[in-house]
mmCIF file with all atom_site columns, C-alpha atoms in Angstrom:
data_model
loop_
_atom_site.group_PDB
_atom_site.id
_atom_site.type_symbol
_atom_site.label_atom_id
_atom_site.label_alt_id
_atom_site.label_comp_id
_atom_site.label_asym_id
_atom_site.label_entity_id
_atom_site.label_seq_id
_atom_site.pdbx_PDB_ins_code
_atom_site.Cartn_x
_atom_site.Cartn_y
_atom_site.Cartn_z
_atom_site.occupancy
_atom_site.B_iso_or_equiv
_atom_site.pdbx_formal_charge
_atom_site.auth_seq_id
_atom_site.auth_comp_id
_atom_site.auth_asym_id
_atom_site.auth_atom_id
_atom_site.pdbx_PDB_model_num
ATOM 1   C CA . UNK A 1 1   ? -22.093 8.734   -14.394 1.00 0.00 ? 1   UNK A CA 1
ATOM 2   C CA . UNK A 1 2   ? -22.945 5.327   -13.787 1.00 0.00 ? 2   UNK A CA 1
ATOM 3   C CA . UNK A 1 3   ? -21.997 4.316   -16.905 1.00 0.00 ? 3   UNK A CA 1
ATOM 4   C CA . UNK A 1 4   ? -18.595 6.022   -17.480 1.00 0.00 ? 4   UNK A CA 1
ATOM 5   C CA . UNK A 1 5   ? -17.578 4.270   -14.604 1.00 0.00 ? 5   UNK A CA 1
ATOM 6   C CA . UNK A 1 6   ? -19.057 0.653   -15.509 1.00 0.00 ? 6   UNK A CA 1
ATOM 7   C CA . UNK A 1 7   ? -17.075 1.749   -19.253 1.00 0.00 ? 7   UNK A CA 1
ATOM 8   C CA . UNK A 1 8   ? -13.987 3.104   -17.533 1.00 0.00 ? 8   UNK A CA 1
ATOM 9   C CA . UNK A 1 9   ? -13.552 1.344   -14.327 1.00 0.00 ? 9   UNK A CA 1
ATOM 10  C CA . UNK A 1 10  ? -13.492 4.072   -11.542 1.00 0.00 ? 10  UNK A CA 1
ATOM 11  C CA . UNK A 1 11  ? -14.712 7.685   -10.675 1.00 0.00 ? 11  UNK A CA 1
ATOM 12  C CA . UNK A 1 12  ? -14.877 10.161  -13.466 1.00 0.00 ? 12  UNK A CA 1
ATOM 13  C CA . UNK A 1 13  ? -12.663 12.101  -10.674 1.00 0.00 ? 13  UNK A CA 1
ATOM 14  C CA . UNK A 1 14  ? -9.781  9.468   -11.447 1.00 0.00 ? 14  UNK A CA 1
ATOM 15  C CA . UNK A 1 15  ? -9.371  10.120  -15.089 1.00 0.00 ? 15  UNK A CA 1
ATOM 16  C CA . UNK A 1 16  ? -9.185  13.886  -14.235 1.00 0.00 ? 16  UNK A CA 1
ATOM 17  C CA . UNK A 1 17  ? -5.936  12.898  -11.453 1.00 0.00 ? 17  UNK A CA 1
ATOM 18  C CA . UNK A 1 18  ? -4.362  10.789  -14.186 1.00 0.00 ? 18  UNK A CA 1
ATOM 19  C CA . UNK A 1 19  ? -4.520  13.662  -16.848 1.00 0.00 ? 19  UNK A CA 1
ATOM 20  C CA . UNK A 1 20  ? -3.676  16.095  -14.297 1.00 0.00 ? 20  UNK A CA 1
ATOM 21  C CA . UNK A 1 21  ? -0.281  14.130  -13.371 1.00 0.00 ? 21  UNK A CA 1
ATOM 22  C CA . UNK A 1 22  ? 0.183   13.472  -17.428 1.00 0.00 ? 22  UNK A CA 1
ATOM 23  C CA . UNK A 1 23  ? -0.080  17.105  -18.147 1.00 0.00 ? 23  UNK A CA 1
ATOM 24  C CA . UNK A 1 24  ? 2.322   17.948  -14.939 1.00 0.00 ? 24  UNK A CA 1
ATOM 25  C CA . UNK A 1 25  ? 4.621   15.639  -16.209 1.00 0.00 ? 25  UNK A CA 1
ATOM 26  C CA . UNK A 1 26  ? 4.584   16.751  -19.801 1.00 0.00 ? 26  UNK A CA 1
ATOM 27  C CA . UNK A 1 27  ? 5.047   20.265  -18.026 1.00 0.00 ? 27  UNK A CA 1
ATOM 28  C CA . UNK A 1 28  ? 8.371   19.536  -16.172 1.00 0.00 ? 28  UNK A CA 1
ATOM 29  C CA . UNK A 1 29  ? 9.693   17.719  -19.012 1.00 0.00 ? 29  UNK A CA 1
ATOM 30  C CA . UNK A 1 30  ? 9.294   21.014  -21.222 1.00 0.00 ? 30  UNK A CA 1
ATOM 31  C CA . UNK A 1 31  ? 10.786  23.205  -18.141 1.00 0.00 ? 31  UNK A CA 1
ATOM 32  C CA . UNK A 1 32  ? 13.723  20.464  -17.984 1.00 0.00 ? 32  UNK A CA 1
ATOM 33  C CA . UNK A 1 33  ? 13.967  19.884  -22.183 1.00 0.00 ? 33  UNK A CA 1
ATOM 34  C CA . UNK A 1 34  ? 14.007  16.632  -23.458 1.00 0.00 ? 34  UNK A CA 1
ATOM 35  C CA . UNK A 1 35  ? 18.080  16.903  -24.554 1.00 0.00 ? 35  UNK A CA 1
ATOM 36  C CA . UNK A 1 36  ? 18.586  16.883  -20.656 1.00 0.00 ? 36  UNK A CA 1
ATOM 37  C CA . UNK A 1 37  ? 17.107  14.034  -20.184 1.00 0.00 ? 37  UNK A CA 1
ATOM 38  C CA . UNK A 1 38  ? 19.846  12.049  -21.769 1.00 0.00 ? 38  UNK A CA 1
ATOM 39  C CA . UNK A 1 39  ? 23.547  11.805  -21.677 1.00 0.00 ? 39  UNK A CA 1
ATOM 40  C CA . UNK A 1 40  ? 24.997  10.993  -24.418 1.00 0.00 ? 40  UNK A CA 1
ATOM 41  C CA . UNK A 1 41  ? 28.685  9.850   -23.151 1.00 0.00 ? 41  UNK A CA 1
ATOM 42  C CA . UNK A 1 42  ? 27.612  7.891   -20.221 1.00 0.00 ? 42  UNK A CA 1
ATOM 43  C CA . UNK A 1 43  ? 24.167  6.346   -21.084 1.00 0.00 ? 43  UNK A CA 1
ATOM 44  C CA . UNK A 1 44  ? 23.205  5.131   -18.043 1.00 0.00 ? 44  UNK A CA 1
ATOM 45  C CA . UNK A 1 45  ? 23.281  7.935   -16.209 1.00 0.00 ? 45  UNK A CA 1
ATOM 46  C CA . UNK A 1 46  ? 20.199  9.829   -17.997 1.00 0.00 ? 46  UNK A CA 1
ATOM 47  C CA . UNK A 1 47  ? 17.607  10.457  -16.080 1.00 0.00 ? 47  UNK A CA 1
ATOM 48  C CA . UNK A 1 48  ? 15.120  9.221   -18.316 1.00 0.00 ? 48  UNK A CA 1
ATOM 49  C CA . UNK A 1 49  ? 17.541  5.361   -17.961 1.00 0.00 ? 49  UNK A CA 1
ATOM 50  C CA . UNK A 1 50  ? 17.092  5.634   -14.620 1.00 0.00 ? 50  UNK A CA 1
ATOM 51  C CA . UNK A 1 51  ? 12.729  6.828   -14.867 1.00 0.00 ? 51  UNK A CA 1
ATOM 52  C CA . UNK A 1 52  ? 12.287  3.828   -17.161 1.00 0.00 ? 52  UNK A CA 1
ATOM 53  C CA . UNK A 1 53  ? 14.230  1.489   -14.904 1.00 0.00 ? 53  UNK A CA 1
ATOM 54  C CA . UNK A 1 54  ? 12.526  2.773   -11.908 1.00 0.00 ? 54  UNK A CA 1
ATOM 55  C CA . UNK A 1 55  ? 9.159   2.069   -13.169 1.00 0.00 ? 55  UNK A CA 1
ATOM 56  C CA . UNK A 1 56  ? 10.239  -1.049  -14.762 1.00 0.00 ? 56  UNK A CA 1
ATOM 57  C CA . UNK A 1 57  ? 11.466  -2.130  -11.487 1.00 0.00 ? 57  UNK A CA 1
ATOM 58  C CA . UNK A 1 58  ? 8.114   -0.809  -9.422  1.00 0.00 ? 58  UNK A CA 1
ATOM 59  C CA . UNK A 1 59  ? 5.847   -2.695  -11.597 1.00 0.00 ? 59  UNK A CA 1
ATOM 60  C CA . UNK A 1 60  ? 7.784   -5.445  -11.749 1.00 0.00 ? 60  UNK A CA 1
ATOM 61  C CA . UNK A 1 61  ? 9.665   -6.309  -8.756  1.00 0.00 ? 61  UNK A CA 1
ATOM 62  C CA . UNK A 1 62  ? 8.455   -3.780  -5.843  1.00 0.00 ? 62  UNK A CA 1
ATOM 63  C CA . UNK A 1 63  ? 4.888   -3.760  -6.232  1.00 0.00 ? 63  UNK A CA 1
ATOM 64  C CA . UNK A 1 64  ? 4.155   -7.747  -5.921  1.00 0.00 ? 64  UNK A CA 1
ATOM 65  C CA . UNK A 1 65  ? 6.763   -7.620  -3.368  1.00 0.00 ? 65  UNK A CA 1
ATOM 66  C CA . UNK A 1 66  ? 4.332   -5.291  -1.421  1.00 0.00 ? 66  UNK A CA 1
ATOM 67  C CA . UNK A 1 67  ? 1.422   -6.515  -2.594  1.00 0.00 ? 67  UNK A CA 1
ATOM 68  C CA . UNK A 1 68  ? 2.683   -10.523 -1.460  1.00 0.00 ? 68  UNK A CA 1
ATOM 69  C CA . UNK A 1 69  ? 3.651   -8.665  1.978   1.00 0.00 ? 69  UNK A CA 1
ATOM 70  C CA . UNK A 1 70  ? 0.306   -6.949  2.678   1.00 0.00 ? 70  UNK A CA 1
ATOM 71  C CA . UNK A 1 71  ? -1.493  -9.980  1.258   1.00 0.00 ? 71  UNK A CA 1
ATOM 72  C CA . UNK A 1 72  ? 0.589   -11.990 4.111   1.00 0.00 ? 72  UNK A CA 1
ATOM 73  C CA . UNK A 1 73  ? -0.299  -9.204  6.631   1.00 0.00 ? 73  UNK A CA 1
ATOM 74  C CA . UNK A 1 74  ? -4.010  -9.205  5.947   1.00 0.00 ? 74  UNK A CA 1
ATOM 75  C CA . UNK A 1 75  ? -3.905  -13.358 6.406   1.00 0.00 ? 75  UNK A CA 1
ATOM 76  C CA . UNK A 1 76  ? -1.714  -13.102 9.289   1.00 0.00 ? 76  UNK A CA 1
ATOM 77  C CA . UNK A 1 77  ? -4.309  -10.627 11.038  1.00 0.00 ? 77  UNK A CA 1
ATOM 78  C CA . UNK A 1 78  ? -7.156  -12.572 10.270  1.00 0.00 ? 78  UNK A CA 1
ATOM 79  C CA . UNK A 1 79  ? -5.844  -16.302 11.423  1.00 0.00 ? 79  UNK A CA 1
ATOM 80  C CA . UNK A 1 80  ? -4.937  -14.399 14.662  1.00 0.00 ? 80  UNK A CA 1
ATOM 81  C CA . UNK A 1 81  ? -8.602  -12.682 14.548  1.00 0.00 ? 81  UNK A CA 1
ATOM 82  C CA . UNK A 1 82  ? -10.182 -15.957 14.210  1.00 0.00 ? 82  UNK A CA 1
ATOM 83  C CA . UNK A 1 83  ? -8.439  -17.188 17.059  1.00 0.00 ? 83  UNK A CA 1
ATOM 84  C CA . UNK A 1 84  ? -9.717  -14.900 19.558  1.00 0.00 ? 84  UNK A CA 1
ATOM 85  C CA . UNK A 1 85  ? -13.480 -13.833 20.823  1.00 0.00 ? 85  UNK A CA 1
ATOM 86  C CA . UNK A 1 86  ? -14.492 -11.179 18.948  1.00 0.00 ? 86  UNK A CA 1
ATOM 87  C CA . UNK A 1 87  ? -15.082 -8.118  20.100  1.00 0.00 ? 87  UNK A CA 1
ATOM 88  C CA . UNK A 1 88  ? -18.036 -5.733  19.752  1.00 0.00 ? 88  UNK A CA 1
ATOM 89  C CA . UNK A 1 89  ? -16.421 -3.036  17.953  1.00 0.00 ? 89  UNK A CA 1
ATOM 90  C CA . UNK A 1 90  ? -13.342 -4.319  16.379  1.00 0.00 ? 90  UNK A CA 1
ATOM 91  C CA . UNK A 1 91  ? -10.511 -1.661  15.202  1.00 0.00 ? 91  UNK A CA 1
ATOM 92  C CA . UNK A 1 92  ? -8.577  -3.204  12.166  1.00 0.00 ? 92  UNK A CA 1
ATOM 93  C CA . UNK A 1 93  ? -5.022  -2.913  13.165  1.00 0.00 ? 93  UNK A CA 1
ATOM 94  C CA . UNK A 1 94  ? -4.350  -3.519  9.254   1.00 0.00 ? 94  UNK A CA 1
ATOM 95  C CA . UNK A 1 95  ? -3.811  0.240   8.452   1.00 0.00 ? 95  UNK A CA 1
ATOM 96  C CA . UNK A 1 96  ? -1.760  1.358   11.494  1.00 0.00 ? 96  UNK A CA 1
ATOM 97  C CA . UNK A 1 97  ? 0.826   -1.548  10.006  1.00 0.00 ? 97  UNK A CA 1
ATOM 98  C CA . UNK A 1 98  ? 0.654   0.144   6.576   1.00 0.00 ? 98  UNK A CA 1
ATOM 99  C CA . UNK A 1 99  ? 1.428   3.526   7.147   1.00 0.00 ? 99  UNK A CA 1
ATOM 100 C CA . UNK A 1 100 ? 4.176   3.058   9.040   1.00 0.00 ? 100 UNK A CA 1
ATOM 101 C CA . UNK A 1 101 ? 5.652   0.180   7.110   1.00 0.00 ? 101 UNK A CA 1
ATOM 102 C CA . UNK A 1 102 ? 5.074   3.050   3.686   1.00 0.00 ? 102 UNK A CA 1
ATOM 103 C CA . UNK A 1 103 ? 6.536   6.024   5.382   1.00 0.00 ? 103 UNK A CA 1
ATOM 104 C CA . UNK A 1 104 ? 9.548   3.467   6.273   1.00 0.00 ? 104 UNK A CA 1
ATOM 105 C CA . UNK A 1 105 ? 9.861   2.089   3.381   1.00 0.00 ? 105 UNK A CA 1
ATOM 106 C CA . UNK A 1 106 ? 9.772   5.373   1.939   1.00 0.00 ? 106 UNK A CA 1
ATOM 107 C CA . UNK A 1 107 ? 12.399  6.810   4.239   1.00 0.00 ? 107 UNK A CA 1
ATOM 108 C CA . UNK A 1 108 ? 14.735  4.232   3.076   1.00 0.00 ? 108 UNK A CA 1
ATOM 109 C CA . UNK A 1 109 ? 14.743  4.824   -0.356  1.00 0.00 ? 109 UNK A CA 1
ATOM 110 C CA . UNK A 1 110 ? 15.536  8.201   0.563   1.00 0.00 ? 110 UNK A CA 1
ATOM 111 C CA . UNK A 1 111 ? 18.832  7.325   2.917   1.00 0.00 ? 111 UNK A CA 1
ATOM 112 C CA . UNK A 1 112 ? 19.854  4.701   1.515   1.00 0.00 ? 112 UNK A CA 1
ATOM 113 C CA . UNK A 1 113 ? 22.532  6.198   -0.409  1.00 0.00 ? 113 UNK A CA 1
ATOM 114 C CA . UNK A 1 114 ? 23.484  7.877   2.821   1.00 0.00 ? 114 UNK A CA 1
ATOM 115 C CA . UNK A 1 115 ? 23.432  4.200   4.448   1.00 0.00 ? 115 UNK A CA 1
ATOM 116 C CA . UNK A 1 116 ? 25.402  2.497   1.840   1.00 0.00 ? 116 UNK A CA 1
ATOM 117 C CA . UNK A 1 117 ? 27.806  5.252   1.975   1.00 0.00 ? 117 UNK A CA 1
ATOM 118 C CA . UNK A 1 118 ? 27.918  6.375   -1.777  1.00 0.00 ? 118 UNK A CA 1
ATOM 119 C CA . UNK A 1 119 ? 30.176  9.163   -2.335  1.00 0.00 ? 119 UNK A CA 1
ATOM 120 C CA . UNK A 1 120 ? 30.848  9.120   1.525   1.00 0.00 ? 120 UNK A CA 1
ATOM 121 C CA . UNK A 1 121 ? 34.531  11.294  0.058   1.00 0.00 ? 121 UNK A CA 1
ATOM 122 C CA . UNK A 1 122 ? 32.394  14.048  -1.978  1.00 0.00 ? 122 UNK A CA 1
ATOM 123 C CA . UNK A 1 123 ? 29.895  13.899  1.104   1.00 0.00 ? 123 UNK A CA 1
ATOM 124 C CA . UNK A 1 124 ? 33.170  14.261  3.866   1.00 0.00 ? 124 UNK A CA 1
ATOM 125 C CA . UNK A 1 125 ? 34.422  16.799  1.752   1.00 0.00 ? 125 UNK A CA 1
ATOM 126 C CA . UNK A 1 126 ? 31.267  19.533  1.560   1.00 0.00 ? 126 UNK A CA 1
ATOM 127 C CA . UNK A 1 127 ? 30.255  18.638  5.156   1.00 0.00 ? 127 UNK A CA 1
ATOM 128 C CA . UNK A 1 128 ? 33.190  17.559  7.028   1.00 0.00 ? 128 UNK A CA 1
ATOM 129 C CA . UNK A 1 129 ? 31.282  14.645  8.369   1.00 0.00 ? 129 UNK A CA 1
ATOM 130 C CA . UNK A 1 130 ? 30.637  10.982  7.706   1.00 0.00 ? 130 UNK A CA 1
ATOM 131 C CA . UNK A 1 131 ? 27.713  8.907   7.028   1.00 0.00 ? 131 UNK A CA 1
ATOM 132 C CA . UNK A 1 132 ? 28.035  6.548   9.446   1.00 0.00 ? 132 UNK A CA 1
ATOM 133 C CA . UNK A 1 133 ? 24.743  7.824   11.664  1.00 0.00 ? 133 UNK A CA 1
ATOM 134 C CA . UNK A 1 134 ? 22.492  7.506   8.559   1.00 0.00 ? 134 UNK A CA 1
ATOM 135 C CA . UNK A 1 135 ? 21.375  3.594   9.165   1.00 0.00 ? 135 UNK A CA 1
ATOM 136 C CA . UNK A 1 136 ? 21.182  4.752   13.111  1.00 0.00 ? 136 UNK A CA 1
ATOM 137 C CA . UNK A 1 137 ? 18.894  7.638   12.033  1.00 0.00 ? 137 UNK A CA 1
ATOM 138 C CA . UNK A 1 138 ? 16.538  6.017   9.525   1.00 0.00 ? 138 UNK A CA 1
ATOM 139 C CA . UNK A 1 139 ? 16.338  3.164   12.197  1.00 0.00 ? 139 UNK A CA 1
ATOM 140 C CA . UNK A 1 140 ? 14.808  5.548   14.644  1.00 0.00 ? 140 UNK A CA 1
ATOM 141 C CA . UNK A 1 141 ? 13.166  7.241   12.511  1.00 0.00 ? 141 UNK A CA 1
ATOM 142 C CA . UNK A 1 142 ? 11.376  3.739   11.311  1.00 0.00 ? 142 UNK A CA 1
ATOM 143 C CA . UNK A 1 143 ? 11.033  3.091   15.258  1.00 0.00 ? 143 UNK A CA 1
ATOM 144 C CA . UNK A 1 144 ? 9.359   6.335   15.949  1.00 0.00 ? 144 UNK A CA 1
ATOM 145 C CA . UNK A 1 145 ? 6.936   5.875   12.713  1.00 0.00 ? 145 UNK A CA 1
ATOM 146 C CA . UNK A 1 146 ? 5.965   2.459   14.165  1.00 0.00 ? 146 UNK A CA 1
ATOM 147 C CA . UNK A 1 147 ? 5.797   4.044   17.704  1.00 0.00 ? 147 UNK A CA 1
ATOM 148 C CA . UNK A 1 148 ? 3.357   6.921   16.736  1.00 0.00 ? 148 UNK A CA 1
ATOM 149 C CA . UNK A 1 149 ? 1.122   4.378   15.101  1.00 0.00 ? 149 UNK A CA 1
ATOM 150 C CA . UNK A 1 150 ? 1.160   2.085   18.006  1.00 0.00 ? 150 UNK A CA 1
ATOM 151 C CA . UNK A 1 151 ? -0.126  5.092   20.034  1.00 0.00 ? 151 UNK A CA 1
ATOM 152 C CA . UNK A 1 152 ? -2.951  6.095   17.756  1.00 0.00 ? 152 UNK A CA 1
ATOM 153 C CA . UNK A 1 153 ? -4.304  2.087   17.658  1.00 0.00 ? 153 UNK A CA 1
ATOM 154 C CA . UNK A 1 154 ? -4.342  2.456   21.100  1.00 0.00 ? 154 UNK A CA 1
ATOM 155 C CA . UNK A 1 155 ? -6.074  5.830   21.178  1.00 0.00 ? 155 UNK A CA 1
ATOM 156 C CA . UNK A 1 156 ? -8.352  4.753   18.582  1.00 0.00 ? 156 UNK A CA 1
ATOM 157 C CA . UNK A 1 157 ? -8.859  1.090   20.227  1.00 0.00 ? 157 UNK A CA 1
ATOM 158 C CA . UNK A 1 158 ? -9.688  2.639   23.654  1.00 0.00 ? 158 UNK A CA 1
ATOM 159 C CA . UNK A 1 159 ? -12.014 5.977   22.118  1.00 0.00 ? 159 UNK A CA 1
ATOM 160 C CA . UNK A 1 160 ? -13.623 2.656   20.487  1.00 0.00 ? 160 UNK A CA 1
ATOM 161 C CA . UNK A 1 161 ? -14.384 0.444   23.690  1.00 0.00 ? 161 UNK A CA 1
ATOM 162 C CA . UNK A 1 162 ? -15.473 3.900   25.592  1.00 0.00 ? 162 UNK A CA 1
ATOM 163 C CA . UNK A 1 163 ? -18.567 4.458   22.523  1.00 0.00 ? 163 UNK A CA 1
ATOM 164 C CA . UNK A 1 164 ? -19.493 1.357   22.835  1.00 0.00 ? 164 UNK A CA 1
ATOM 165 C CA . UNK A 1 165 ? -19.972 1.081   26.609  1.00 0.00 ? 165 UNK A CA 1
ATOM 166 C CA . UNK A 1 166 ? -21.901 4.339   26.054  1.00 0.00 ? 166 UNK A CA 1
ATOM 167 C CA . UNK A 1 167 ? -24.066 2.645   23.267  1.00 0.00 ? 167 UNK A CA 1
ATOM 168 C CA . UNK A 1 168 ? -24.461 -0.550  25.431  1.00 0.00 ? 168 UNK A CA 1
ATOM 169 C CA . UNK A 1 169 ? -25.601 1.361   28.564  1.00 0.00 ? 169 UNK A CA 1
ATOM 170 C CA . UNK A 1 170 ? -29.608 2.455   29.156  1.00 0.00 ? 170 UNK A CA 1
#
């Protein structure tokens, strides 16, 4: 075991979730059928276009933006760590930032066609409503994300301090 993972670089477990998602793939591509996945009069609006310039635009643009921002948030929490006495027990606040900041992140890619209004007419005409409270929603929705995590560091901070006034006492 030892070695596959010195020769491979992770869990054997890892190579089984990366075939897995391969073979799902494959699988909805053969459901779908390749000739779907490209249309021939207006080329950039295949869907296999738009896969190929959404990964090309993960790899490439989001993911060192994210990685740059939780590199910044991980030195940002430990200059303000190093300023302060530490504590016995220290909760990192480092993953009650990240969730939230995903799951809004997330969240926007999901509205924001809603928030930038596109196809606001075809959208007025099957609901018979605008699309004006989208930004209002997905702004509360962030606010409630960051609000639920704030709660659960503070759970977790104070469940934290109780154990070890428990541990500390004879």
């Amino acid at each position: 075991m030892r070695r596959f993972a010195r020769f491979y670089g992770a869990h054997p477990l890892h190579l089984l979730a990366v075939l897995f998602s391969f073979a799902l793939a494959g699988y909805a591509v053969m459901v779908v059928g390749p000739q779907n996945l490209w249309n021939p009069d207006v080329w950039w609006k295949s869907i296999a276009v738009w896969f190929l310039g959404a990964v090309i635009a993960h790899d490439l643009v989001l993911f060192p933006l994210y990685a740059l921002a939780d590199r910044s948030l991980r030195s940002g929490l430990d200059a303000m760590r190093g300023r302060r006495r530490p504590r016995p027990r220290a909760v990192p606040a480092l993953n009650y930032i990240r969730v939230p900041a995903l799951a809004s992140g997330l969240t926007l890619l999901l509205f924001l066609p809603g928030i930038l209004e596109q196809g606001a007419d075809a959208y007025l005409a099957a609901t018979g409503l605008t699309q004006e409270p989208y930004l209002d929603r997905w702004l509360l929705l962030s606010a409630a994300f960051f609000a639920l995590s704030t709660l659960a560091y503070a759970t977790r901070l104070a469940l934290s301090r109780n154990d070890s006034g428990a541990v500390s006492r004879p």
